[in-house]
XYZ file of C-alpha atoms in Angstrom:
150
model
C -10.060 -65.747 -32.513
C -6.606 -66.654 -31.271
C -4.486 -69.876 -33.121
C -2.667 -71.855 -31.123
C 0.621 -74.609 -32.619
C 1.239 -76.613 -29.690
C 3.606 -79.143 -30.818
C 6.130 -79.265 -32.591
C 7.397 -81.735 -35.487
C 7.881 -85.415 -34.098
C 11.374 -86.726 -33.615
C 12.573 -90.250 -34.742
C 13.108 -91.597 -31.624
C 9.320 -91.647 -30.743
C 9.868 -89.493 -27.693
C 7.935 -85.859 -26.491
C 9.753 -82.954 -28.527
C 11.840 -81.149 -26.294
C 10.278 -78.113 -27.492
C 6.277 -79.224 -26.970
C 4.882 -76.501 -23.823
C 3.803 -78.892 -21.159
C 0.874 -76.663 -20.152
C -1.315 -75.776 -23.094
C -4.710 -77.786 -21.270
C -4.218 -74.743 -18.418
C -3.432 -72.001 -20.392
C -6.287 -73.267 -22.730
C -8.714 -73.449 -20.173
C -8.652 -69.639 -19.538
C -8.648 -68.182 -22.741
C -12.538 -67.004 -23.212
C -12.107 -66.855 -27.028
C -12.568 -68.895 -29.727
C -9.534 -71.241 -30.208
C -8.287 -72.940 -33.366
C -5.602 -75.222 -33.096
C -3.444 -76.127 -36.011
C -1.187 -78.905 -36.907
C -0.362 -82.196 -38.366
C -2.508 -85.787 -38.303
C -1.412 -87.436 -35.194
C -1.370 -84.658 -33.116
C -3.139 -84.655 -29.756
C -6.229 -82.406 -30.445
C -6.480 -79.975 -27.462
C -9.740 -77.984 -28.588
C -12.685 -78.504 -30.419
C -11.353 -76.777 -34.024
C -8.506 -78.777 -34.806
C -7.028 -78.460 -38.213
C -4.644 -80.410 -39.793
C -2.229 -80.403 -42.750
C -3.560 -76.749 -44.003
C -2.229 -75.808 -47.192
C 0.134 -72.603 -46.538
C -2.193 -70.082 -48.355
C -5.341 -71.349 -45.837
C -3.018 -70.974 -43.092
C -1.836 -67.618 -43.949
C -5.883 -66.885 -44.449
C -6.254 -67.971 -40.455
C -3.253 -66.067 -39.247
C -4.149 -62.683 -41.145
C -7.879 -63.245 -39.601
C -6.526 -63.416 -35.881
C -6.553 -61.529 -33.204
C -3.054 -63.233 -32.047
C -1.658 -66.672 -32.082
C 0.441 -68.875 -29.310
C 3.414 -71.754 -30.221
C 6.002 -73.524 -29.299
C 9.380 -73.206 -31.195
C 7.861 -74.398 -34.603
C 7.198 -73.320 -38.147
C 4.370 -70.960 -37.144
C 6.382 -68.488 -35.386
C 8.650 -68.137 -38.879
C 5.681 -68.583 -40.823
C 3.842 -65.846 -38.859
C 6.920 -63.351 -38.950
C 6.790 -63.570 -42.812
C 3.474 -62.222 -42.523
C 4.123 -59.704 -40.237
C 1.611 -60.811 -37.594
C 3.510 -60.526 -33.825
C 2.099 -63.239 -31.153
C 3.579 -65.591 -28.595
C 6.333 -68.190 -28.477
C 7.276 -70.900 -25.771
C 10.976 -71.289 -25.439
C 12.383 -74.253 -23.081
C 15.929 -75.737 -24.371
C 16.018 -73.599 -27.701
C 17.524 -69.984 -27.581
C 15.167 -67.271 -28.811
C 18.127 -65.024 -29.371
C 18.892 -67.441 -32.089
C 15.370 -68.915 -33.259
C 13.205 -66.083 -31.848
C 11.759 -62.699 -34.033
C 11.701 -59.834 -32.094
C 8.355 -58.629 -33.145
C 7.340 -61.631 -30.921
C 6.501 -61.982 -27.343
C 9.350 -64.671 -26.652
C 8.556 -66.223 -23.379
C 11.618 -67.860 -22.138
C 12.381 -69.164 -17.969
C 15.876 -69.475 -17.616
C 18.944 -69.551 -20.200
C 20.148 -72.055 -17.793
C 17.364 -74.842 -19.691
C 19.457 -73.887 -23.058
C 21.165 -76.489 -24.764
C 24.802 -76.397 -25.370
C 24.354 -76.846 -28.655
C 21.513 -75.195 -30.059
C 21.856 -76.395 -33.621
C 21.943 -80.166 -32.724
C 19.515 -83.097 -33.729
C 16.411 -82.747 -31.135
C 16.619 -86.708 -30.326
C 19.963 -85.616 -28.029
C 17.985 -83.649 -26.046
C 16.315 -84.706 -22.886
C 12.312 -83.567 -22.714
C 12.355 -81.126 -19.295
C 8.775 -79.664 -18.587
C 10.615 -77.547 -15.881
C 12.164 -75.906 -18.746
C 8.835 -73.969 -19.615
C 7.415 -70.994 -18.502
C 4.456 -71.164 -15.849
C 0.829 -71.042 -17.352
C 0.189 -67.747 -15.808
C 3.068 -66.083 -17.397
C 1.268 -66.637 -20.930
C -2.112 -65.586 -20.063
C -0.379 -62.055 -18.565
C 1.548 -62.283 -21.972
C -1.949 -63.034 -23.989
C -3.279 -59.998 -22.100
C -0.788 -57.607 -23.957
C -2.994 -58.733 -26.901
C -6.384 -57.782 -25.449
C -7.390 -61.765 -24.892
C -10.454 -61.901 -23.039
C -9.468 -64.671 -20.375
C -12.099 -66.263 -17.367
């Protein structure tokens, strides 16, 4: 079972997070593996085993349980380095040399998509899907965790 965290927290200004991976419905639809999505109420839910507002210790009961996990910039990646369990992360504006773990598979296009100023509010920053890896450079990276894919 992988876990996937495809958004990120909503901004005030009601707008797409800069840092929410355009292409999860692709990269989704060639994983051959049981999915569970986590996140908040209000999210859109992407696959059938959506869950919401875990408490930290059932999320932490998840993450130990999978075979890898996939997210944007968000909690999970911090969450899952505390527990010492390596997967994926989407960069687009943010800089993983900054925000990123090592450990992690940090899949970043171009430093040229990073903000100036990496530690300012997210409603200053324009949403840019171009800013995102392609779909078939995460399934190559979900490979390096022995994902069956179709």
């Amino acid at each position: 079972m992988i876990i996937i965290s495809p958004f990120s927290r909503g901004i005030r200004n009601g707008q797409t997070h800069p840092k929410n991976y355009p292409y999860w419905k692709e990269v989704i639809s060639h994983i051959d593996e049981e999915i569970i999505q986590v996140g908040v109420h209000g999210e859109e839910q992407l696959v059938p085993d959506f869950r919401c507002n875990l408490a930290l210790y059932e999320l932490a009961a998840l993450v130990t349980q999978c075979k890898t996990w996939a997210s944007c910039d968000s909690f999970l990646q911090h969450f899952c380095w505390d527990l010492h369990k390596p997967g994926i992360v989407l960069f687009g504006q943010s800089d993983p040399n900054i925000f990123g773990h090592p450990e992690n598979v940090n899949l970043l296009k171009d430093r040229k998509y990073l903000r100036e100023k990496q530690f300012w509010i997210w409603e200053q920053a324009e949403y840019l899907d171009e800013s995102f890896v392609d779909p078939e450079v995460v399934l190559d990276a979900l490979k390096k965790f022995d994902v069956k894919l179709k």
